CSV table of C-alpha atoms in Angstrom, one decimal:
chain,number,residue,atom,x,y,z
A,1,MET,CA,200.4,-85.6,85.6
A,2,ASN,CA,203.1,-88.3,85.0
A,3,LYS,CA,204.1,-88.6,81.4
A,4,ILE,CA,202.7,-91.7,79.8
A,5,THR,CA,205.4,-94.3,78.8
A,6,LYS,CA,205.4,-96.4,75.6
A,7,ASN,CA,204.6,-99.6,77.6
A,8,GLU,CA,201.7,-97.8,79.3
A,9,LEU,CA,200.4,-96.9,75.9
A,10,PHE,CA,200.7,-100.5,74.7
A,11,ASP,CA,198.8,-101.7,77.9
A,12,LEU,CA,196.1,-99.0,77.4
A,13,ILE,CA,195.5,-99.9,73.8
A,14,GLU,CA,195.4,-103.6,74.7
A,15,LYS,CA,192.8,-102.9,77.4
A,16,ALA,CA,190.7,-100.7,75.1
A,17,LEU,CA,190.7,-103.3,72.4
A,18,GLU,CA,190.3,-106.2,74.9
A,19,LEU,CA,193.4,-107.9,73.6
A,20,PRO,CA,195.9,-110.1,75.5
A,21,ASN,CA,199.1,-108.6,76.9
A,22,GLY,CA,201.8,-108.4,74.3
A,23,SER,CA,199.4,-107.9,71.4
A,24,ILE,CA,200.4,-104.3,70.7
A,25,ASN,CA,203.7,-103.1,69.4
A,26,ASP,CA,205.2,-100.1,67.6
A,27,GLU,CA,203.8,-101.3,64.3
A,28,SER,CA,200.2,-101.8,65.5
A,29,SER,CA,197.5,-99.8,63.7
A,30,GLY,CA,194.0,-99.8,62.5
A,31,ASP,CA,195.2,-101.1,59.2
A,32,ASN,CA,196.7,-104.3,60.6
A,33,MET,CA,194.5,-105.1,63.6
A,34,GLU,CA,190.9,-106.2,63.2
A,35,ALA,CA,190.0,-105.1,66.7
A,36,TRP,CA,191.2,-101.5,66.0
A,37,ASP,CA,188.2,-100.4,64.1
A,38,SER,CA,186.2,-97.2,64.6
A,39,LEU,CA,184.6,-98.5,67.8
A,40,GLY,CA,187.9,-99.7,69.1
A,41,HIS,CA,189.4,-96.4,68.4
A,42,LEU,CA,186.7,-94.7,70.5
A,43,SER,CA,187.7,-96.9,73.4
A,44,ILE,CA,191.3,-96.0,73.0
A,45,LEU,CA,190.4,-92.3,73.0
A,46,VAL,CA,188.3,-92.6,76.2
A,47,LEU,CA,191.0,-94.5,78.1
A,48,LEU,CA,193.7,-92.1,76.9
A,49,ASP,CA,191.6,-89.1,77.9
A,50,LYS,CA,191.2,-90.6,81.4
A,51,ARG,CA,194.9,-91.4,81.7
A,52,VAL,CA,195.9,-87.8,80.9
A,53,ASN,CA,193.3,-86.2,83.1
A,54,GLY,CA,191.0,-85.0,80.3
A,55,LYS,CA,193.7,-83.3,78.2
A,56,ALA,CA,193.4,-85.7,75.3
A,57,SER,CA,189.9,-84.5,74.3
A,58,LYS,CA,191.4,-81.1,73.5
A,59,ILE,CA,193.7,-82.7,70.9
A,60,SER,CA,191.5,-83.2,67.8
A,61,ASN,CA,194.3,-84.9,65.8
A,62,LEU,CA,194.0,-88.0,68.1
A,63,ALA,CA,190.7,-88.7,66.4
A,64,VAL,CA,192.5,-89.6,63.2
A,65,ALA,CA,195.6,-91.1,64.8
A,66,THR,CA,194.9,-94.8,64.3
A,67,SER,CA,198.3,-96.2,64.8
A,68,VAL,CA,200.7,-96.5,67.7
A,69,GLN,CA,203.2,-94.4,65.9
A,70,ASN,CA,200.8,-91.6,65.2
A,71,ILE,CA,199.4,-91.5,68.7
A,72,SER,CA,202.9,-91.6,70.2
A,73,LYS,CA,204.1,-88.7,68.0
A,74,ILE,CA,201.1,-86.6,69.1
A,75,LEU,CA,201.6,-87.4,72.7
A,76,VAL,CA,205.4,-86.5,72.5
A,77,ASP,CA,204.6,-83.3,70.7
A,78,GLU,CA,202.1,-82.4,73.4
A,79,GLY,CA,204.6,-83.2,76.1
A,80,MET,CA,202.5,-86.0,77.5
A,81,MET,CA,204.9,-88.8,76.6
B,1,MET,CA,153.1,-55.2,74.8
B,2,ASN,CA,156.0,-53.6,76.8
B,3,LYS,CA,159.3,-54.9,75.8
B,4,ASN,CA,161.1,-57.2,78.3
B,5,LYS,CA,158.1,-57.3,80.5
B,6,TYR,CA,157.5,-60.9,80.0
B,7,GLY,CA,159.4,-64.1,80.0
B,8,ALA,CA,158.8,-67.3,78.2
B,9,THR,CA,158.0,-70.8,79.4
B,10,ILE,CA,157.5,-74.2,77.9
B,11,LYS,CA,153.7,-75.0,78.0
B,12,ALA,CA,153.5,-78.2,76.0
B,13,ILE,CA,155.7,-80.9,74.4
B,14,GLU,CA,154.6,-83.7,72.2
B,15,TYR,CA,156.4,-86.1,70.0
B,16,HIS,CA,155.8,-88.7,67.3
B,17,LEU,CA,157.7,-91.7,66.2
B,18,PRO,CA,157.2,-93.7,63.0
B,19,LYS,CA,155.3,-97.0,63.3
B,20,THR,CA,158.2,-99.1,62.1
B,21,PHE,CA,161.2,-99.8,64.3
B,22,GLU,CA,164.4,-101.9,63.9
B,23,ASP,CA,166.1,-103.4,67.0
B,24,ASN,CA,169.6,-104.7,67.3
B,25,SER,CA,168.6,-108.3,66.6
B,26,MET,CA,167.1,-107.2,63.3
B,27,LEU,CA,170.2,-105.2,62.5
B,28,SER,CA,172.4,-108.2,63.2
B,29,ILE,CA,170.5,-110.4,60.8
B,30,ASN,CA,171.2,-108.0,57.9
B,31,ASN,CA,174.8,-107.4,59.0
B,32,PRO,CA,176.1,-110.7,60.6
B,33,GLU,CA,179.7,-109.4,60.6
B,34,TRP,CA,178.9,-106.5,63.0
B,35,ARG,CA,179.8,-107.1,66.6
B,36,MET,CA,176.4,-106.1,68.0
B,37,ASP,CA,177.4,-106.4,71.7
B,38,ASP,CA,180.3,-104.0,71.2
B,39,ILE,CA,178.1,-101.7,69.2
B,40,PHE,CA,175.4,-101.7,71.9
B,41,ASN,CA,178.0,-101.1,74.6
B,42,LYS,CA,179.1,-97.9,72.8
B,43,THR,CA,175.8,-96.6,71.5
B,44,GLY,CA,173.4,-97.8,74.3
B,45,ILE,CA,170.8,-97.9,71.6
B,46,ASN,CA,168.7,-101.0,71.0
B,47,LYS,CA,165.8,-99.6,69.0
B,48,ARG,CA,165.6,-97.2,66.0
B,49,TRP,CA,162.5,-95.8,64.5
B,50,ILE,CA,162.3,-95.8,60.7
B,51,SER,CA,160.0,-93.7,58.6
B,52,ASN,CA,158.5,-95.5,55.7
B,53,GLU,CA,159.5,-94.8,52.1
B,54,ASN,CA,156.8,-92.2,51.5
B,55,GLU,CA,156.8,-90.7,55.0
B,56,THR,CA,158.6,-87.3,55.2
B,57,SER,CA,159.7,-85.2,58.1
B,58,ILE,CA,156.6,-83.0,57.6
B,59,ASP,CA,154.4,-86.0,57.9
B,60,LEU,CA,156.0,-86.8,61.3
B,61,ALA,CA,156.0,-83.1,62.3
B,62,TYR,CA,152.3,-82.8,61.5
B,63,VAL,CA,151.3,-85.6,63.9
B,64,ALA,CA,153.5,-84.2,66.7
B,65,ALA,CA,152.3,-80.6,66.2
B,66,LYS,CA,148.7,-81.7,66.0
B,67,LYS,CA,148.9,-83.2,69.4
B,68,VAL,CA,149.9,-79.8,70.8
B,69,ILE,CA,147.4,-77.7,68.9
B,70,ASP,CA,144.6,-80.0,69.8
B,71,LYS,CA,145.2,-78.8,73.4
B,72,PHE,CA,145.5,-75.1,72.5
B,73,ASP,CA,143.7,-72.4,70.6
B,74,THR,CA,145.3,-72.5,67.1
B,75,GLU,CA,144.5,-68.9,66.5
B,76,LYS,CA,146.7,-67.9,69.3
B,77,ILE,CA,149.9,-69.4,67.7
B,78,ASP,CA,151.7,-66.5,66.1
B,79,THR,CA,155.0,-68.1,65.2
B,80,LEU,CA,156.1,-71.4,63.7
B,81,LEU,CA,159.7,-72.4,63.9
B,82,TYR,CA,160.6,-75.6,62.1
B,83,VAL,CA,164.0,-77.2,62.7
B,84,THR,CA,164.9,-79.8,60.1
B,85,GLN,CA,167.7,-81.1,57.9
B,86,SER,CA,165.3,-83.4,56.0
B,87,PRO,CA,163.2,-80.9,54.0
B,88,GLU,CA,160.7,-82.1,51.4
B,89,TYR,CA,162.0,-79.6,48.9
B,90,PHE,CA,165.1,-77.3,48.5
B,91,LEU,CA,162.4,-74.6,48.5
B,92,PRO,CA,160.0,-73.4,49.7
B,93,SER,CA,160.6,-73.6,53.4
B,94,SER,CA,159.0,-76.7,55.0
B,95,SER,CA,157.5,-74.4,57.7
B,96,CYS,CA,155.2,-72.9,55.0
B,97,ILE,CA,153.9,-76.3,54.1
B,98,LEU,CA,153.5,-77.2,57.7
B,99,GLN,CA,151.6,-74.0,58.4
B,100,ASP,CA,149.0,-74.9,55.7
B,101,LYS,CA,148.7,-78.6,56.8
B,102,LEU,CA,148.1,-77.5,60.4
B,103,SER,CA,145.6,-74.8,59.3
B,104,LEU,CA,147.5,-72.3,61.3
B,105,PRO,CA,146.5,-68.7,60.8
B,106,SER,CA,148.1,-66.9,57.8
B,107,ASN,CA,149.2,-63.9,59.9
B,108,ILE,CA,151.9,-66.2,61.4
B,109,LYS,CA,155.6,-65.9,61.2
B,110,ALA,CA,157.0,-69.2,59.9
B,111,PHE,CA,160.5,-70.2,58.9
B,112,ASP,CA,163.0,-73.1,58.9
B,113,ILE,CA,166.1,-73.5,61.0
B,114,ASN,CA,168.7,-75.7,59.2
B,115,LEU,CA,170.4,-77.2,62.2
B,116,GLY,CA,170.7,-80.8,63.6
B,117,CYS,CA,171.4,-81.8,67.1
B,118,SER,CA,171.9,-78.3,68.4
B,119,GLY,CA,168.6,-77.2,66.8
B,120,TYR,CA,166.3,-77.5,69.8
B,121,VAL,CA,168.4,-75.2,72.0
B,122,TYR,CA,168.7,-72.7,69.1
B,123,GLY,CA,165.0,-72.9,68.5
B,124,LEU,CA,164.2,-72.3,72.2
B,125,SER,CA,166.5,-69.2,72.2
B,126,MET,CA,164.6,-67.8,69.1
B,127,ALA,CA,161.2,-68.6,70.6
B,128,SER,CA,162.0,-67.0,73.9
B,129,ALA,CA,163.7,-64.0,72.2
B,130,TYR,CA,160.6,-63.4,70.1
B,131,ILE,CA,158.4,-63.5,73.1
B,132,GLU,CA,160.6,-61.4,75.3
B,133,SER,CA,160.9,-58.8,72.6
B,134,GLY,CA,157.1,-58.6,72.3
B,135,LEU,CA,157.0,-59.9,68.7
B,136,SER,CA,155.3,-63.2,69.7
B,137,GLU,CA,153.2,-64.6,72.4
B,138,ASN,CA,152.9,-68.3,71.5
B,139,VAL,CA,155.6,-70.0,69.4
B,140,LEU,CA,155.3,-73.5,68.1
B,141,LEU,CA,158.8,-75.0,67.9
B,142,VAL,CA,158.7,-78.1,65.7
B,143,CYS,CA,161.8,-80.3,65.2
B,144,SER,CA,161.6,-83.2,62.7
B,145,ASP,CA,164.1,-85.3,60.8
B,146,THR,CA,164.3,-88.5,58.8
B,147,TYR,CA,168.0,-89.1,58.9
B,148,THR,CA,167.5,-92.8,58.3
B,149,LYS,CA,166.7,-92.0,54.7
B,150,TYR,CA,170.3,-90.7,54.3
B,151,VAL,CA,171.9,-93.7,56.0
B,152,LEU,CA,173.3,-96.5,53.8
B,153,PRO,CA,172.3,-100.0,55.0
B,154,ASP,CA,176.0,-101.1,55.5
B,155,ASP,CA,177.1,-97.9,57.3
B,156,ARG,CA,178.2,-99.3,60.7
B,157,THR,CA,178.8,-95.8,62.1
B,158,SER,CA,175.5,-94.2,61.5
B,159,ARG,CA,172.9,-97.0,61.1
B,160,PRO,CA,173.0,-98.3,64.7
B,161,ILE,CA,172.5,-94.7,65.9
B,162,PHE,CA,170.0,-92.6,64.0
B,163,SER,CA,166.2,-92.7,64.4
B,164,ASP,CA,163.5,-90.7,62.8
B,165,ALA,CA,161.2,-88.6,64.9
B,166,ALA,CA,159.4,-85.3,65.3
B,167,SER,CA,158.7,-83.2,68.4
B,168,ALA,CA,156.5,-80.1,68.9
B,169,THR,CA,157.1,-77.6,71.8
B,170,LEU,CA,154.8,-74.8,72.6
B,171,VAL,CA,156.7,-71.8,74.1
B,172,SER,CA,154.4,-69.1,75.5
B,173,LYS,CA,154.5,-65.8,77.2
B,174,SER,CA,154.9,-66.0,80.9
B,175,VAL,CA,155.2,-63.7,83.9
B,176,SER,CA,158.4,-65.5,84.8
B,177,LYS,CA,161.4,-66.0,82.6
B,178,ASN,CA,161.9,-69.8,82.6
B,179,ILE,CA,164.1,-70.1,79.5
B,180,GLY,CA,167.7,-68.9,79.5
B,181,TYR,CA,170.6,-68.2,80.0
B,182,PHE,CA,172.0,-69.5,76.7
B,183,SER,CA,175.5,-70.1,75.4
B,184,PHE,CA,176.2,-71.1,71.8
B,185,GLY,CA,179.1,-72.0,69.6
B,186,THR,CA,180.0,-72.8,66.0
B,187,ASP,CA,183.0,-74.3,64.3
B,188,GLY,CA,182.5,-74.6,60.6
B,189,SER,CA,186.0,-76.0,60.1
B,190,GLY,CA,184.4,-79.3,61.0
B,191,PHE,CA,181.6,-79.0,58.5
B,192,ASP,CA,182.6,-82.2,56.7
B,193,LYS,CA,182.8,-84.4,59.8
B,194,LEU,CA,179.0,-85.0,59.6
B,195,ILE,CA,177.6,-84.3,56.2
B,196,VAL,CA,175.3,-85.2,53.4
B,197,LYS,CA,177.6,-84.1,50.5
B,198,ASP,CA,175.6,-84.9,47.4
B,199,GLY,CA,172.5,-83.5,45.8
B,200,ALA,CA,172.9,-79.8,46.4
B,201,ALA,CA,174.8,-77.0,44.7
B,202,LYS,CA,178.3,-78.1,45.6
B,203,SER,CA,177.8,-81.3,43.6
B,204,ASN,CA,175.9,-79.5,40.8
B,205,PHE,CA,172.7,-81.1,42.1
B,206,MET,CA,174.1,-84.6,41.2
B,207,ILE,CA,174.3,-87.6,43.4
B,208,SER,CA,176.9,-90.4,43.2
B,209,ASN,CA,174.9,-93.1,44.9
B,210,ALA,CA,171.2,-94.0,44.4
B,211,LYS,CA,170.4,-91.3,46.9
B,212,PRO,CA,172.2,-88.6,49.0
B,213,SER,CA,174.0,-90.4,51.9
B,214,LEU,CA,175.2,-89.4,55.3
B,215,TYR,CA,178.9,-89.5,56.2
B,216,MET,CA,179.9,-89.3,59.9
B,217,ASN,CA,183.4,-89.5,61.2
B,218,GLY,CA,182.5,-90.9,64.6
B,219,ALA,CA,185.9,-90.4,66.3
B,220,GLU,CA,186.2,-86.8,65.2
B,221,VAL,CA,182.6,-85.9,66.2
B,222,PHE,CA,183.3,-87.6,69.5
B,223,MET,CA,186.5,-85.6,70.1
B,224,PHE,CA,184.8,-82.4,69.2
B,225,THR,CA,182.0,-83.1,71.7
B,226,MET,CA,184.4,-84.1,74.5
B,227,GLY,CA,186.7,-81.1,73.8
B,228,THR,CA,183.9,-78.5,73.5
B,229,ILE,CA,180.7,-79.3,75.3
B,230,PRO,CA,182.0,-79.5,78.9
B,231,ASP,CA,183.4,-75.9,78.5
B,232,ASN,CA,180.1,-74.7,77.1
B,233,VAL,CA,178.2,-76.3,79.9
B,234,GLU,CA,180.5,-74.7,82.5
B,235,LYS,CA,180.1,-71.3,80.7
B,236,VAL,CA,176.3,-71.4,80.9
B,237,LEU,CA,176.5,-72.4,84.6
B,238,ILE,CA,178.9,-69.6,85.4
B,239,GLU,CA,176.9,-67.0,83.4
B,240,SER,CA,173.7,-68.0,85.1
B,241,SER,CA,175.4,-68.0,88.6
B,242,ASN,CA,174.6,-71.7,89.0
B,243,THR,CA,176.7,-74.7,90.0
B,244,ILE,CA,176.2,-78.3,89.2
B,245,ASN,CA,174.6,-78.7,92.6
B,246,ASP,CA,171.9,-76.2,91.6
B,247,ILE,CA,170.8,-78.2,88.5
B,248,ASP,CA,168.2,-80.9,89.1
B,249,TYR,CA,168.8,-82.7,85.8
B,250,PHE,CA,171.0,-82.5,82.7
B,251,PHE,CA,169.4,-83.2,79.4
B,252,PHE,CA,172.1,-83.7,76.8
B,253,HIS,CA,171.4,-84.4,73.2
B,254,GLN,CA,170.9,-88.2,73.2
B,255,ALA,CA,173.9,-88.8,70.9
B,256,SER,CA,175.0,-92.2,72.2
B,257,LYS,CA,175.8,-93.9,75.5
B,258,ILE,CA,179.6,-93.3,75.2
B,259,VAL,CA,179.0,-89.6,74.7
B,260,LEU,CA,176.6,-89.3,77.6
B,261,GLU,CA,178.9,-91.3,79.9
B,262,ASN,CA,182.0,-89.3,79.0
B,263,LEU,CA,180.3,-85.9,79.2
B,264,SER,CA,179.2,-87.0,82.7
B,265,ARG,CA,182.8,-88.1,83.5
B,266,LYS,CA,184.4,-84.9,82.3
B,267,LEU,CA,181.9,-82.6,84.1
B,268,LYS,CA,181.9,-84.9,87.2
B,269,LEU,CA,178.1,-85.1,87.1
B,270,PRO,CA,176.2,-87.5,89.4
B,271,LYS,CA,174.8,-90.3,87.3
B,272,GLU,CA,171.3,-89.8,88.6
B,273,LYS,CA,171.2,-86.2,87.3
B,274,VAL,CA,171.9,-87.2,83.7
B,275,TYR,CA,168.8,-88.2,81.9
B,276,SER,CA,168.9,-90.8,79.1
B,277,CYS,CA,166.1,-92.5,77.1
B,278,ILE,CA,168.4,-93.5,74.3
B,279,GLU,CA,168.0,-97.3,74.4
B,280,GLU,CA,164.4,-97.4,73.1
B,281,ILE,CA,164.4,-94.1,71.1
B,282,GLY,CA,167.8,-93.8,69.4
B,283,ASN,CA,169.4,-90.6,68.3
B,284,THR,CA,166.6,-88.4,66.9
B,285,VAL,CA,168.8,-85.4,66.1
B,286,SER,CA,167.0,-82.1,67.0
B,287,SER,CA,164.1,-84.0,68.7
B,288,SER,CA,166.2,-85.9,71.1
B,289,ILE,CA,166.1,-83.3,73.9
B,290,PRO,CA,162.4,-82.5,73.8
B,291,ILE,CA,161.5,-86.2,73.5
B,292,ALA,CA,163.7,-86.9,76.6
B,293,LEU,CA,162.0,-84.0,78.4
B,294,LYS,CA,158.5,-85.4,77.6
B,295,ILE,CA,159.4,-88.9,78.6
B,296,ALA,CA,160.8,-87.6,81.9
B,297,SER,CA,157.7,-85.5,82.5
B,298,ASN,CA,155.4,-88.4,81.7
B,299,SER,CA,157.4,-90.5,84.2
B,300,ARG,CA,156.9,-87.8,86.8
B,301,ILE,CA,160.6,-87.4,87.1
B,302,LEU,CA,160.3,-83.7,86.3
B,303,LYS,CA,158.6,-81.5,88.8
B,304,LYS,CA,157.5,-77.8,88.5
B,305,LYS,CA,160.4,-75.5,89.3
B,306,ASN,CA,163.0,-78.1,88.6
B,307,LYS,CA,166.1,-76.4,87.2
B,308,LEU,CA,167.4,-78.1,84.1
B,309,LEU,CA,170.4,-77.7,81.9
B,310,LEU,CA,169.9,-78.6,78.2
B,311,SER,CA,172.8,-79.0,75.8
B,312,GLY,CA,172.7,-79.9,72.1
B,313,PHE,CA,175.7,-80.4,69.8
B,314,GLY,CA,176.7,-82.0,66.5
B,315,VAL,CA,176.5,-81.3,62.8
B,316,GLY,CA,177.9,-78.0,61.7
B,317,LEU,CA,179.8,-78.2,64.0
B,318,SER,CA,177.3,-76.4,66.2
B,319,TRP,CA,176.4,-76.4,69.8
B,320,GLY,CA,174.3,-74.6,72.4
B,321,SER,CA,173.4,-75.0,76.1
B,322,CYS,CA,170.7,-73.3,78.2
B,323,ILE,CA,169.1,-73.3,81.6
B,324,LEU,CA,165.5,-74.1,81.8
B,325,GLU,CA,163.1,-73.9,84.7
B,326,TRP,CA,160.5,-76.6,84.3
B,327,ASP,CA,156.8,-75.7,84.3
B,328,ASP,CA,153.7,-77.8,84.4
B,329,LEU,CA,152.7,-78.9,80.9
B,330,LEU,CA,149.3,-78.7,79.3
C-alpha cells in the first residue's frame, strides 16, 4: 500500500463531504465545517478505509478524530502517511 | 432423552410491529434542519415503527408470540427465552410476566437475556444448547424492544434509525442439527458507546432528563463493527468448514445501510447474497434478524436446506455469528 499524502487526504475529505476542491486545509475540522458533522465523518471513515485497504477500521481512534490534524497524526503514527 | 442425540431447528418465526409509523417526510417536518437525503443515503431507512405511550415491549412480544403458539401446542413449550433491553420493571424478569400472559405451562423455564443487537444469535445458541443437552424440546425465543421510548426527539443519530418491534422464534428438537456453529465476542470497554445511562443504580436511580435517554456514538459503533465483525464472520466460516461460496444468504443485524454495505465490501460478499429489509422496517435491535428471515421466507427467497450465516452486533459491545440451515416453517 502506498502511503497516503497530505493532499490525498484533503481530496479524500473533500470527496467524502461533497465539497469543492480547495475547501479542506490543515486547520479543517468538525468544529469549523458544517459539512463535517457525524454523518460526514462516517463518509470520511469509509473512504479512508477503502484507501488504506481496510486497515483504517482497525484503528478505533479514527472514530473520534474529527480534524485534519488528528487524522494526520493517527495516520503518521500508524505508518500510513 | 439421550444427550447429543438431537439437533435443533427453527420451526416458526413471527413478528409484530406497532400500528404507528414515522417516515422520513414526517421526520423532516419536525426537524427541518436535518438533511434527510443525506440521512437516508447513510441509514437506508425510510420508515420507523413507534410504540404508543402505553405500549410496552411485552405488549409487542405477546402479539408476536401468540402468532407462534396459535400454530403449536402450548403445552409442549418447555422454555421461554426473552431478549429485551426495554423491560417493564427492573424486577421481576419480563419473561415471567410474558409466561403468564401467554398462559404457558408453569413447569417452563423462563428467563430474560439483557442483550441488544447480538441478542438473537445468543438466544439461538442458548435454545439449541438446551435442546441438544436434553434439557428442552421446544424453546420459544422472543425478542422485543421499544428503543424509541429512549430516543430524544432531536437526536439525529438515533431517531432516524431505531424502530420498535417484537419477534418470536420457535426452536425445536430435530433429527438434524440445523443451528450452529457459533462464534461470539464481547468488548465491555465500549460499554458507553451505546448506552442508556440514567435511571439505574449507577445514577442512584435518578434521571437527568424527563426520561432515560439513549446515547449512541455512531462513528465509534461503526468502527467497532467494521473492525470486528468481518473477522468474526470469517472465524465462523472457517470453524464450520465453509467458505463464502457455501453460504446462500447472509443475514446481518439490520443496523443501517452504511453498515451493511461496508460489511459486504470488507468481506467481498456478492450483493445478492446480503439480505436487507431495512428501508421499511428500520433497526429493530434484537428482532432485526428474525424479522428479516421471516420476510425473506414469506417472499420465497429462502428455501429448505439453504445455508445461512447470521451475525448480530452492537450494544455491549457484544457480537455473535452462526451458521443456520433453513427448514420449512410452520
